[in-house]
Amino acid sequence: MLGVLIEAVSLPFPAALFILIYGYILQPSPLEILLYSLAVSVFYVMVSYIPYWLSIKYEDDIRRKLSKRKQEKFDRWTDKYGDWTITMGRILGMGYIAYLGGFCSIKPARYGLLTFLGILPISIAMFYLGSIGNLDALQEGFNNVQWIINGLLLTVTVSYILFKLLRRKPALAKAKQKDNI
């Protein structure tokens, strides 16, 4: 539960790996997998209210630090994709998604439900995979997936920076040209 607590407060921590290991150690039956997963998910939801409430309390400070353009973009994004981004963020392991829940004024009960729906399938899968055995192969698989995700994030970040720089270059040339006239 300590690993789940750390991850639920939005600190980067591989709680799923600990659930996987406990599945291996406990060798739970299908009913026990469900019960353990429910317990872990409920605990995760309870703890994830900490960053949720912090994002509500400090929303004004956060909004002041964002440009108006970024605020509008953020609002359009949440309008387009809605509350279900909380569930998908949980499935994808994005602990910081709790801040989005508070920032977007999602009602506490709905936030808890969406978080629960995102965490429960991961908990079930981790307990099940742990109970079937080969932790080394599973850990290697997780590491490979993590490398792929990090590689994609790095590629997107570098591409975005290059796009911004290349888009800026013609604007600078036009400004320089106007100064010369």
Short mmCIF file of N, CA and C in Angstrom, two decimals:
data_model
loop_
_atom_site.label_atom_id
_atom_site.label_comp_id
_atom_site.label_asym_id
_atom_site.label_seq_id
_atom_site.Cartn_x
_atom_site.Cartn_y
_atom_site.Cartn_z
N MET A 1 0.82 -1.20 0.00
CA MET A 1 0.00 0.00 0.00
C MET A 1 0.86 1.26 0.00
N LEU A 2 2.07 1.16 0.57
CA LEU A 2 2.95 2.32 0.59
C LEU A 2 3.31 2.74 -0.84
N GLY A 3 3.61 1.76 -1.69
CA GLY A 3 3.91 2.07 -3.10
C GLY A 3 2.73 2.72 -3.79
N VAL A 4 1.54 2.23 -3.52
CA VAL A 4 0.33 2.81 -4.11
C VAL A 4 0.13 4.22 -3.59
N LEU A 5 0.38 4.44 -2.30
CA LEU A 5 0.24 5.77 -1.71
C LEU A 5 1.18 6.76 -2.40
N ILE A 6 2.44 6.35 -2.60
CA ILE A 6 3.42 7.24 -3.22
C ILE A 6 2.99 7.60 -4.64
N GLU A 7 2.56 6.59 -5.40
CA GLU A 7 2.14 6.87 -6.78
C GLU A 7 0.86 7.71 -6.81
N ALA A 8 -0.07 7.45 -5.91
CA ALA A 8 -1.35 8.15 -5.92
C ALA A 8 -1.22 9.63 -5.59
N VAL A 9 -0.17 10.03 -4.89
CA VAL A 9 0.02 11.45 -4.62
C VAL A 9 0.81 12.12 -5.74
N SER A 10 0.92 11.43 -6.86
CA SER A 10 1.51 11.95 -8.10
C SER A 10 3.02 12.02 -8.09
N LEU A 11 3.65 11.21 -7.29
CA LEU A 11 5.10 11.09 -7.35
C LEU A 11 5.42 9.92 -8.28
N PRO A 12 6.44 10.05 -9.11
CA PRO A 12 6.76 8.95 -10.02
C PRO A 12 7.28 7.74 -9.25
N PHE A 13 6.48 6.69 -9.25
CA PHE A 13 6.82 5.49 -8.51
C PHE A 13 6.12 4.31 -9.17
N PRO A 14 6.81 3.20 -9.37
CA PRO A 14 6.21 2.05 -10.09
C PRO A 14 5.36 1.16 -9.19
N ALA A 15 4.24 1.65 -8.70
CA ALA A 15 3.39 0.86 -7.81
C ALA A 15 2.88 -0.39 -8.50
N ALA A 16 2.67 -0.34 -9.81
CA ALA A 16 2.20 -1.51 -10.53
C ALA A 16 3.18 -2.66 -10.40
N LEU A 17 4.46 -2.36 -10.36
CA LEU A 17 5.47 -3.40 -10.20
C LEU A 17 5.33 -4.09 -8.85
N PHE A 18 5.01 -3.33 -7.81
CA PHE A 18 4.82 -3.93 -6.49
C PHE A 18 3.56 -4.80 -6.46
N ILE A 19 2.53 -4.36 -7.14
CA ILE A 19 1.31 -5.18 -7.22
C ILE A 19 1.64 -6.49 -7.95
N LEU A 20 2.42 -6.38 -8.98
CA LEU A 20 2.85 -7.56 -9.74
C LEU A 20 3.62 -8.53 -8.83
N ILE A 21 4.52 -8.00 -8.04
CA ILE A 21 5.31 -8.85 -7.13
C ILE A 21 4.42 -9.50 -6.08
N TYR A 22 3.45 -8.72 -5.54
CA TYR A 22 2.55 -9.31 -4.56
C TYR A 22 1.68 -10.39 -5.18
N GLY A 23 1.32 -10.22 -6.43
CA GLY A 23 0.58 -11.27 -7.12
C GLY A 23 1.42 -12.54 -7.20
N TYR A 24 2.70 -12.36 -7.43
CA TYR A 24 3.61 -13.50 -7.51
C TYR A 24 3.77 -14.17 -6.14
N ILE A 25 3.94 -13.38 -5.10
CA ILE A 25 4.16 -13.91 -3.76
C ILE A 25 2.90 -14.56 -3.20
N LEU A 26 1.76 -13.88 -3.35
CA LEU A 26 0.52 -14.35 -2.75
C LEU A 26 -0.15 -15.48 -3.53
N GLN A 27 0.11 -15.55 -4.83
CA GLN A 27 -0.55 -16.54 -5.70
C GLN A 27 -2.07 -16.56 -5.43
N PRO A 28 -2.73 -15.40 -5.62
CA PRO A 28 -4.15 -15.33 -5.30
C PRO A 28 -5.04 -16.09 -6.28
N SER A 29 -6.18 -16.54 -5.76
CA SER A 29 -7.20 -17.17 -6.60
C SER A 29 -7.89 -16.05 -7.39
N PRO A 30 -8.70 -16.39 -8.39
CA PRO A 30 -9.40 -15.33 -9.13
C PRO A 30 -10.25 -14.41 -8.23
N LEU A 31 -10.92 -14.98 -7.24
CA LEU A 31 -11.72 -14.15 -6.33
C LEU A 31 -10.80 -13.24 -5.50
N GLU A 32 -9.67 -13.75 -5.04
CA GLU A 32 -8.74 -12.94 -4.27
C GLU A 32 -8.13 -11.84 -5.13
N ILE A 33 -7.85 -12.14 -6.40
CA ILE A 33 -7.35 -11.11 -7.31
C ILE A 33 -8.34 -9.96 -7.37
N LEU A 34 -9.61 -10.28 -7.51
CA LEU A 34 -10.64 -9.24 -7.57
C LEU A 34 -10.71 -8.46 -6.26
N LEU A 35 -10.68 -9.16 -5.13
CA LEU A 35 -10.78 -8.48 -3.83
C LEU A 35 -9.55 -7.61 -3.56
N TYR A 36 -8.36 -8.13 -3.84
CA TYR A 36 -7.14 -7.33 -3.65
C TYR A 36 -7.17 -6.11 -4.57
N SER A 37 -7.60 -6.31 -5.79
CA SER A 37 -7.65 -5.21 -6.76
C SER A 37 -8.64 -4.14 -6.33
N LEU A 38 -9.78 -4.58 -5.81
CA LEU A 38 -10.76 -3.60 -5.31
C LEU A 38 -10.17 -2.81 -4.14
N ALA A 39 -9.48 -3.50 -3.22
CA ALA A 39 -8.89 -2.81 -2.07
C ALA A 39 -7.82 -1.81 -2.51
N VAL A 40 -6.94 -2.22 -3.41
CA VAL A 40 -5.89 -1.34 -3.91
C VAL A 40 -6.51 -0.13 -4.62
N SER A 41 -7.54 -0.38 -5.42
CA SER A 41 -8.16 0.69 -6.19
C SER A 41 -8.86 1.70 -5.29
N VAL A 42 -9.56 1.23 -4.29
CA VAL A 42 -10.24 2.13 -3.35
C VAL A 42 -9.19 2.96 -2.59
N PHE A 43 -8.13 2.32 -2.14
CA PHE A 43 -7.06 3.03 -1.44
C PHE A 43 -6.43 4.08 -2.36
N TYR A 44 -6.17 3.72 -3.60
CA TYR A 44 -5.58 4.64 -4.57
C TYR A 44 -6.48 5.87 -4.75
N VAL A 45 -7.78 5.63 -4.90
CA VAL A 45 -8.72 6.74 -5.08
C VAL A 45 -8.69 7.67 -3.86
N MET A 46 -8.71 7.09 -2.67
CA MET A 46 -8.70 7.92 -1.46
C MET A 46 -7.46 8.80 -1.40
N VAL A 47 -6.31 8.24 -1.69
CA VAL A 47 -5.06 9.00 -1.62
C VAL A 47 -4.97 10.01 -2.76
N SER A 48 -5.50 9.67 -3.92
CA SER A 48 -5.39 10.58 -5.08
C SER A 48 -6.21 11.86 -4.90
N TYR A 49 -7.04 11.90 -3.86
CA TYR A 49 -7.75 13.15 -3.59
C TYR A 49 -6.80 14.24 -3.06
N ILE A 50 -5.62 13.86 -2.58
CA ILE A 50 -4.66 14.86 -2.09
C ILE A 50 -4.25 15.80 -3.22
N PRO A 51 -3.69 15.29 -4.33
CA PRO A 51 -3.33 16.22 -5.41
C PRO A 51 -4.56 16.86 -6.06
N TYR A 52 -5.68 16.17 -6.05
CA TYR A 52 -6.92 16.72 -6.59
C TYR A 52 -7.30 18.00 -5.83
N TRP A 53 -7.31 17.91 -4.51
CA TRP A 53 -7.68 19.08 -3.70
C TRP A 53 -6.62 20.18 -3.79
N LEU A 54 -5.35 19.80 -3.88
CA LEU A 54 -4.29 20.80 -4.04
C LEU A 54 -4.47 21.59 -5.33
N SER A 55 -4.86 20.90 -6.39
CA SER A 55 -5.05 21.60 -7.67
C SER A 55 -6.24 22.54 -7.62
N ILE A 56 -7.23 22.21 -6.84
CA ILE A 56 -8.38 23.12 -6.67
C ILE A 56 -7.96 24.33 -5.85
N LYS A 57 -7.25 24.07 -4.76
CA LYS A 57 -6.86 25.16 -3.87
C LYS A 57 -5.92 26.16 -4.55
N TYR A 58 -5.00 25.67 -5.38
CA TYR A 58 -4.00 26.54 -6.00
C TYR A 58 -4.25 26.83 -7.47
N GLU A 59 -5.48 26.62 -7.92
CA GLU A 59 -5.80 26.84 -9.33
C GLU A 59 -5.48 28.27 -9.77
N ASP A 60 -5.83 29.26 -8.95
CA ASP A 60 -5.57 30.66 -9.33
C ASP A 60 -4.07 30.91 -9.52
N ASP A 61 -3.25 30.35 -8.66
CA ASP A 61 -1.80 30.51 -8.80
C ASP A 61 -1.31 29.85 -10.09
N ILE A 62 -1.84 28.69 -10.39
CA ILE A 62 -1.45 27.98 -11.61
C ILE A 62 -1.88 28.78 -12.84
N ARG A 63 -3.11 29.25 -12.84
CA ARG A 63 -3.62 30.00 -13.99
C ARG A 63 -2.85 31.31 -14.20
N ARG A 64 -2.41 31.95 -13.12
CA ARG A 64 -1.63 33.19 -13.25
C ARG A 64 -0.30 32.95 -13.95
N LYS A 65 0.25 31.77 -13.74
CA LYS A 65 1.55 31.46 -14.34
C LYS A 65 1.45 31.04 -15.80
N LEU A 66 0.24 30.72 -16.25
CA LEU A 66 0.05 30.31 -17.65
C LEU A 66 -0.34 31.51 -18.49
N SER A 67 0.12 31.52 -19.73
CA SER A 67 -0.29 32.59 -20.64
C SER A 67 -1.76 32.40 -20.99
N LYS A 68 -2.39 33.47 -21.44
CA LYS A 68 -3.80 33.41 -21.81
C LYS A 68 -4.02 32.39 -22.93
N ARG A 69 -3.08 32.36 -23.89
CA ARG A 69 -3.19 31.43 -25.01
C ARG A 69 -3.13 29.97 -24.52
N LYS A 70 -2.23 29.69 -23.58
CA LYS A 70 -2.13 28.34 -23.04
C LYS A 70 -3.37 27.96 -22.24
N GLN A 71 -3.92 28.92 -21.51
CA GLN A 71 -5.14 28.65 -20.75
C GLN A 71 -6.28 28.29 -21.69
N GLU A 72 -6.42 29.05 -22.77
CA GLU A 72 -7.49 28.78 -23.73
C GLU A 72 -7.30 27.42 -24.38
N LYS A 73 -6.06 27.09 -24.72
CA LYS A 73 -5.76 25.79 -25.33
C LYS A 73 -6.09 24.66 -24.36
N PHE A 74 -5.72 24.83 -23.10
CA PHE A 74 -5.99 23.84 -22.07
C PHE A 74 -7.50 23.64 -21.91
N ASP A 75 -8.24 24.74 -21.86
CA ASP A 75 -9.70 24.66 -21.70
C ASP A 75 -10.36 23.98 -22.90
N ARG A 76 -9.89 24.30 -24.12
CA ARG A 76 -10.44 23.65 -25.32
C ARG A 76 -10.17 22.14 -25.29
N TRP A 77 -8.97 21.78 -24.87
CA TRP A 77 -8.59 20.37 -24.81
C TRP A 77 -9.50 19.61 -23.86
N THR A 78 -9.74 20.16 -22.68
CA THR A 78 -10.59 19.47 -21.71
C THR A 78 -12.04 19.46 -22.17
N ASP A 79 -12.49 20.51 -22.86
CA ASP A 79 -13.84 20.51 -23.40
C ASP A 79 -14.00 19.43 -24.46
N LYS A 80 -12.97 19.27 -25.29
CA LYS A 80 -13.03 18.30 -26.38
C LYS A 80 -13.03 16.86 -25.88
N TYR A 81 -12.15 16.55 -24.94
CA TYR A 81 -11.98 15.16 -24.50
C TYR A 81 -12.74 14.80 -23.24
N GLY A 82 -13.13 15.79 -22.48
CA GLY A 82 -13.97 15.54 -21.32
C GLY A 82 -13.30 14.86 -20.14
N ASP A 83 -14.15 14.43 -19.23
CA ASP A 83 -13.71 13.85 -17.97
C ASP A 83 -13.02 12.49 -18.13
N TRP A 84 -13.30 11.81 -19.21
CA TRP A 84 -12.74 10.47 -19.40
C TRP A 84 -11.23 10.49 -19.54
N THR A 85 -10.64 11.67 -19.69
CA THR A 85 -9.18 11.74 -19.73
C THR A 85 -8.59 11.29 -18.39
N ILE A 86 -9.36 11.42 -17.32
CA ILE A 86 -8.91 10.96 -16.00
C ILE A 86 -8.73 9.45 -16.04
N THR A 87 -9.73 8.73 -16.53
CA THR A 87 -9.66 7.27 -16.61
C THR A 87 -8.52 6.82 -17.51
N MET A 88 -8.42 7.41 -18.69
CA MET A 88 -7.36 7.01 -19.61
C MET A 88 -5.98 7.35 -19.04
N GLY A 89 -5.88 8.48 -18.38
CA GLY A 89 -4.62 8.85 -17.76
C GLY A 89 -4.20 7.85 -16.69
N ARG A 90 -5.16 7.35 -15.95
CA ARG A 90 -4.86 6.36 -14.92
C ARG A 90 -4.42 5.05 -15.56
N ILE A 91 -5.10 4.65 -16.61
CA ILE A 91 -4.72 3.41 -17.29
C ILE A 91 -3.31 3.52 -17.85
N LEU A 92 -2.96 4.70 -18.36
CA LEU A 92 -1.64 4.90 -18.93
C LEU A 92 -0.56 5.22 -17.89
N GLY A 93 -0.96 5.30 -16.61
CA GLY A 93 0.01 5.53 -15.55
C GLY A 93 0.40 6.97 -15.34
N MET A 94 -0.46 7.89 -15.71
CA MET A 94 -0.17 9.32 -15.55
C MET A 94 -0.70 9.79 -14.20
N GLY A 95 0.13 9.69 -13.16
CA GLY A 95 -0.30 10.08 -11.83
C GLY A 95 -0.71 11.53 -11.72
N TYR A 96 -0.04 12.39 -12.49
CA TYR A 96 -0.32 13.82 -12.42
C TYR A 96 -1.69 14.19 -12.98
N ILE A 97 -2.41 13.23 -13.53
CA ILE A 97 -3.74 13.48 -14.09
C ILE A 97 -4.69 13.96 -13.00
N ALA A 98 -4.37 13.69 -11.73
CA ALA A 98 -5.19 14.15 -10.61
C ALA A 98 -5.31 15.67 -10.62
N TYR A 99 -4.23 16.35 -11.00
CA TYR A 99 -4.26 17.81 -11.04
C TYR A 99 -5.23 18.30 -12.11
N LEU A 100 -5.30 17.58 -13.21
CA LEU A 100 -6.25 17.93 -14.26
C LEU A 100 -7.67 17.83 -13.73
N GLY A 101 -7.95 16.80 -12.93
CA GLY A 101 -9.29 16.63 -12.36
C GLY A 101 -9.72 17.81 -11.53
N GLY A 102 -8.84 18.30 -10.68
CA GLY A 102 -9.18 19.46 -9.86
C GLY A 102 -9.21 20.73 -10.65
N PHE A 103 -8.27 20.87 -11.56
CA PHE A 103 -8.15 22.07 -12.38
C PHE A 103 -9.37 22.26 -13.26
N CYS A 104 -9.95 21.15 -13.70
CA CYS A 104 -11.12 21.21 -14.60
C CYS A 104 -12.44 21.19 -13.84
N SER A 105 -12.39 21.28 -12.54
CA SER A 105 -13.59 21.33 -11.70
C SER A 105 -14.49 20.11 -11.87
N ILE A 106 -13.87 18.94 -12.02
CA ILE A 106 -14.65 17.71 -12.06
C ILE A 106 -15.15 17.47 -10.64
N LYS A 107 -16.40 17.14 -10.50
CA LYS A 107 -16.99 16.90 -9.18
C LYS A 107 -16.23 15.78 -8.47
N PRO A 108 -16.05 15.90 -7.15
CA PRO A 108 -15.27 14.90 -6.41
C PRO A 108 -15.74 13.45 -6.60
N ALA A 109 -17.04 13.23 -6.56
CA ALA A 109 -17.54 11.86 -6.72
C ALA A 109 -17.23 11.33 -8.12
N ARG A 110 -17.40 12.17 -9.12
CA ARG A 110 -17.11 11.75 -10.50
C ARG A 110 -15.62 11.50 -10.67
N TYR A 111 -14.80 12.37 -10.10
CA TYR A 111 -13.35 12.19 -10.15
C TYR A 111 -12.97 10.84 -9.54
N GLY A 112 -13.54 10.54 -8.38
CA GLY A 112 -13.25 9.26 -7.71
C GLY A 112 -13.66 8.08 -8.56
N LEU A 113 -14.84 8.15 -9.17
CA LEU A 113 -15.32 7.07 -10.02
C LEU A 113 -14.42 6.88 -11.24
N LEU A 114 -14.06 7.97 -11.90
CA LEU A 114 -13.20 7.89 -13.09
C LEU A 114 -11.82 7.35 -12.73
N THR A 115 -11.28 7.76 -11.60
CA THR A 115 -10.00 7.25 -11.14
C THR A 115 -10.10 5.76 -10.85
N PHE A 116 -11.16 5.37 -10.16
CA PHE A 116 -11.37 3.96 -9.83
C PHE A 116 -11.47 3.11 -11.11
N LEU A 117 -12.21 3.60 -12.09
CA LEU A 117 -12.35 2.86 -13.35
C LEU A 117 -11.03 2.73 -14.10
N GLY A 118 -10.13 3.66 -13.90
CA GLY A 118 -8.83 3.57 -14.55
C GLY A 118 -7.85 2.69 -13.79
N ILE A 119 -7.93 2.65 -12.47
CA ILE A 119 -6.99 1.89 -11.66
C ILE A 119 -7.38 0.42 -11.55
N LEU A 120 -8.66 0.13 -11.47
CA LEU A 120 -9.10 -1.25 -11.26
C LEU A 120 -8.58 -2.22 -12.32
N PRO A 121 -8.71 -1.93 -13.62
CA PRO A 121 -8.20 -2.91 -14.59
C PRO A 121 -6.69 -3.12 -14.50
N ILE A 122 -5.96 -2.07 -14.17
CA ILE A 122 -4.50 -2.20 -14.01
C ILE A 122 -4.19 -3.08 -12.81
N SER A 123 -4.90 -2.88 -11.71
CA SER A 123 -4.68 -3.70 -10.51
C SER A 123 -4.99 -5.17 -10.80
N ILE A 124 -6.10 -5.42 -11.45
CA ILE A 124 -6.47 -6.81 -11.78
C ILE A 124 -5.39 -7.43 -12.66
N ALA A 125 -4.99 -6.70 -13.68
CA ALA A 125 -3.98 -7.23 -14.61
C ALA A 125 -2.66 -7.52 -13.89
N MET A 126 -2.21 -6.62 -13.02
CA MET A 126 -0.94 -6.80 -12.34
C MET A 126 -1.00 -7.98 -11.36
N PHE A 127 -2.09 -8.09 -10.60
CA PHE A 127 -2.21 -9.24 -9.69
C PHE A 127 -2.26 -10.54 -10.49
N TYR A 128 -3.00 -10.55 -11.58
CA TYR A 128 -3.10 -11.75 -12.41
C TYR A 128 -1.75 -12.12 -13.02
N LEU A 129 -1.09 -11.15 -13.65
CA LEU A 129 0.20 -11.43 -14.28
C LEU A 129 1.24 -11.89 -13.26
N GLY A 130 1.20 -11.29 -12.09
CA GLY A 130 2.12 -11.73 -11.04
C GLY A 130 1.82 -13.15 -10.60
N SER A 131 0.55 -13.50 -10.54
CA SER A 131 0.19 -14.85 -10.07
C SER A 131 0.56 -15.94 -11.06
N ILE A 132 0.73 -15.59 -12.34
CA ILE A 132 1.06 -16.65 -13.31
C ILE A 132 2.55 -16.89 -13.42
N GLY A 133 3.37 -16.05 -12.80
CA GLY A 133 4.76 -16.45 -12.73
C GLY A 133 5.82 -15.53 -13.24
N ASN A 134 6.62 -15.89 -14.09
CA ASN A 134 7.85 -15.35 -14.62
C ASN A 134 8.01 -13.83 -14.47
N LEU A 135 8.47 -13.40 -13.30
CA LEU A 135 8.63 -11.97 -13.03
C LEU A 135 9.73 -11.34 -13.87
N ASP A 136 10.79 -12.07 -14.14
CA ASP A 136 11.88 -11.51 -14.95
C ASP A 136 11.39 -11.13 -16.35
N ALA A 137 10.62 -12.01 -16.97
CA ALA A 137 10.10 -11.72 -18.31
C ALA A 137 9.12 -10.55 -18.26
N LEU A 138 8.30 -10.52 -17.22
CA LEU A 138 7.34 -9.42 -17.10
C LEU A 138 8.05 -8.09 -16.86
N GLN A 139 9.05 -8.09 -15.99
CA GLN A 139 9.78 -6.86 -15.72
C GLN A 139 10.51 -6.38 -16.97
N GLU A 140 11.09 -7.31 -17.72
CA GLU A 140 11.76 -6.93 -18.97
C GLU A 140 10.75 -6.33 -19.96
N GLY A 141 9.57 -6.93 -20.02
CA GLY A 141 8.52 -6.39 -20.90
C GLY A 141 8.12 -4.99 -20.49
N PHE A 142 7.96 -4.76 -19.18
CA PHE A 142 7.60 -3.42 -18.71
C PHE A 142 8.71 -2.42 -19.02
N ASN A 143 9.95 -2.84 -18.81
CA ASN A 143 11.06 -1.94 -19.12
C ASN A 143 11.09 -1.59 -20.60
N ASN A 144 10.84 -2.57 -21.46
CA ASN A 144 10.81 -2.31 -22.91
C ASN A 144 9.70 -1.33 -23.27
N VAL A 145 8.53 -1.53 -22.69
CA VAL A 145 7.42 -0.61 -22.94
C VAL A 145 7.75 0.79 -22.43
N GLN A 146 8.38 0.85 -21.27
CA GLN A 146 8.76 2.15 -20.72
C GLN A 146 9.75 2.86 -21.63
N TRP A 147 10.73 2.11 -22.18
CA TRP A 147 11.70 2.70 -23.11
C TRP A 147 10.99 3.23 -24.36
N ILE A 148 10.03 2.49 -24.84
CA ILE A 148 9.28 2.91 -26.03
C ILE A 148 8.50 4.19 -25.74
N ILE A 149 7.80 4.21 -24.62
CA ILE A 149 7.02 5.40 -24.24
C ILE A 149 7.94 6.60 -24.06
N ASN A 150 9.05 6.42 -23.35
CA ASN A 150 9.98 7.53 -23.15
C ASN A 150 10.58 7.99 -24.47
N GLY A 151 10.88 7.04 -25.35
CA GLY A 151 11.40 7.40 -26.68
C GLY A 151 10.40 8.22 -27.48
N LEU A 152 9.13 7.80 -27.41
CA LEU A 152 8.08 8.55 -28.11
C LEU A 152 7.92 9.95 -27.52
N LEU A 153 7.94 10.05 -26.20
CA LEU A 153 7.83 11.36 -25.56
C LEU A 153 9.00 12.27 -25.94
N LEU A 154 10.20 11.70 -25.97
CA LEU A 154 11.37 12.47 -26.36
C LEU A 154 11.27 12.92 -27.82
N THR A 155 10.82 12.02 -28.68
CA THR A 155 10.66 12.35 -30.10
C THR A 155 9.64 13.47 -30.28
N VAL A 156 8.52 13.37 -29.59
CA VAL A 156 7.48 14.40 -29.70
C VAL A 156 8.01 15.74 -29.17
N THR A 157 8.72 15.71 -28.05
CA THR A 157 9.25 16.94 -27.47
C THR A 157 10.26 17.60 -28.41
N VAL A 158 11.20 16.83 -28.92
CA VAL A 158 12.21 17.37 -29.83
C VAL A 158 11.55 17.89 -31.10
N SER A 159 10.59 17.13 -31.63
CA SER A 159 9.88 17.57 -32.84
C SER A 159 9.14 18.88 -32.60
N TYR A 160 8.52 19.00 -31.46
CA TYR A 160 7.78 20.22 -31.13
C TYR A 160 8.74 21.42 -31.05
N ILE A 161 9.86 21.22 -30.39
CA ILE A 161 10.84 22.31 -30.26
C ILE A 161 11.38 22.70 -31.63
N LEU A 162 11.72 21.71 -32.44
CA LEU A 162 12.20 22.01 -33.80
C LEU A 162 11.14 22.73 -34.63
N PHE A 163 9.90 22.27 -34.52
CA PHE A 163 8.79 22.91 -35.23
C PHE A 163 8.68 24.38 -34.83
N LYS A 164 8.74 24.62 -33.53
CA LYS A 164 8.64 26.01 -33.04
C LYS A 164 9.80 26.85 -33.54
N LEU A 165 11.00 26.29 -33.52
CA LEU A 165 12.17 27.04 -33.98
C LEU A 165 12.11 27.31 -35.48
N LEU A 166 11.73 26.32 -36.26
CA LEU A 166 11.65 26.50 -37.71
C LEU A 166 10.52 27.45 -38.10
N ARG A 167 9.44 27.40 -37.36
CA ARG A 167 8.32 28.31 -37.64
C ARG A 167 8.69 29.74 -37.27
N ARG A 168 9.54 29.89 -36.31
CA ARG A 168 9.95 31.20 -35.83
C ARG A 168 10.94 31.86 -36.80
N LYS A 169 11.75 31.05 -37.46
CA LYS A 169 12.79 31.55 -38.34
C LYS A 169 12.24 32.44 -39.46
N PRO A 170 11.19 32.03 -40.20
CA PRO A 170 10.65 32.92 -41.23
C PRO A 170 10.09 34.23 -40.65
N ALA A 171 9.53 34.17 -39.48
CA ALA A 171 9.00 35.38 -38.84
C ALA A 171 10.13 36.34 -38.51
N LEU A 172 11.25 35.81 -38.06
CA LEU A 172 12.40 36.66 -37.76
C LEU A 172 12.96 37.28 -39.05
N ALA A 173 12.99 36.49 -40.12
CA ALA A 173 13.48 37.01 -41.40
C ALA A 173 12.59 38.13 -41.91
N LYS A 174 11.28 37.99 -41.77
CA LYS A 174 10.34 39.05 -42.19
C LYS A 174 10.55 40.30 -41.36
N ALA A 175 10.73 40.14 -40.06
CA ALA A 175 10.94 41.29 -39.17
C ALA A 175 12.24 42.00 -39.53
N LYS A 176 13.26 41.24 -39.84
CA LYS A 176 14.54 41.81 -40.21
C LYS A 176 14.41 42.57 -41.54
N GLN A 177 13.64 41.99 -42.46
CA GLN A 177 13.42 42.61 -43.77
C GLN A 177 12.68 43.95 -43.61
N LYS A 178 11.70 43.99 -42.72
CA LYS A 178 10.96 45.23 -42.48
C LYS A 178 11.87 46.29 -41.87
N ASP A 179 12.79 45.87 -41.00
CA ASP A 179 13.72 46.81 -40.38
C ASP A 179 14.67 47.41 -41.42
N ASN A 180 14.99 46.64 -42.45
CA ASN A 180 15.91 47.12 -43.49
C ASN A 180 15.24 48.09 -44.46
N ILE A 181 13.92 48.08 -44.52
CA ILE A 181 13.21 48.94 -45.48
C ILE A 181 13.07 50.31 -44.96
#
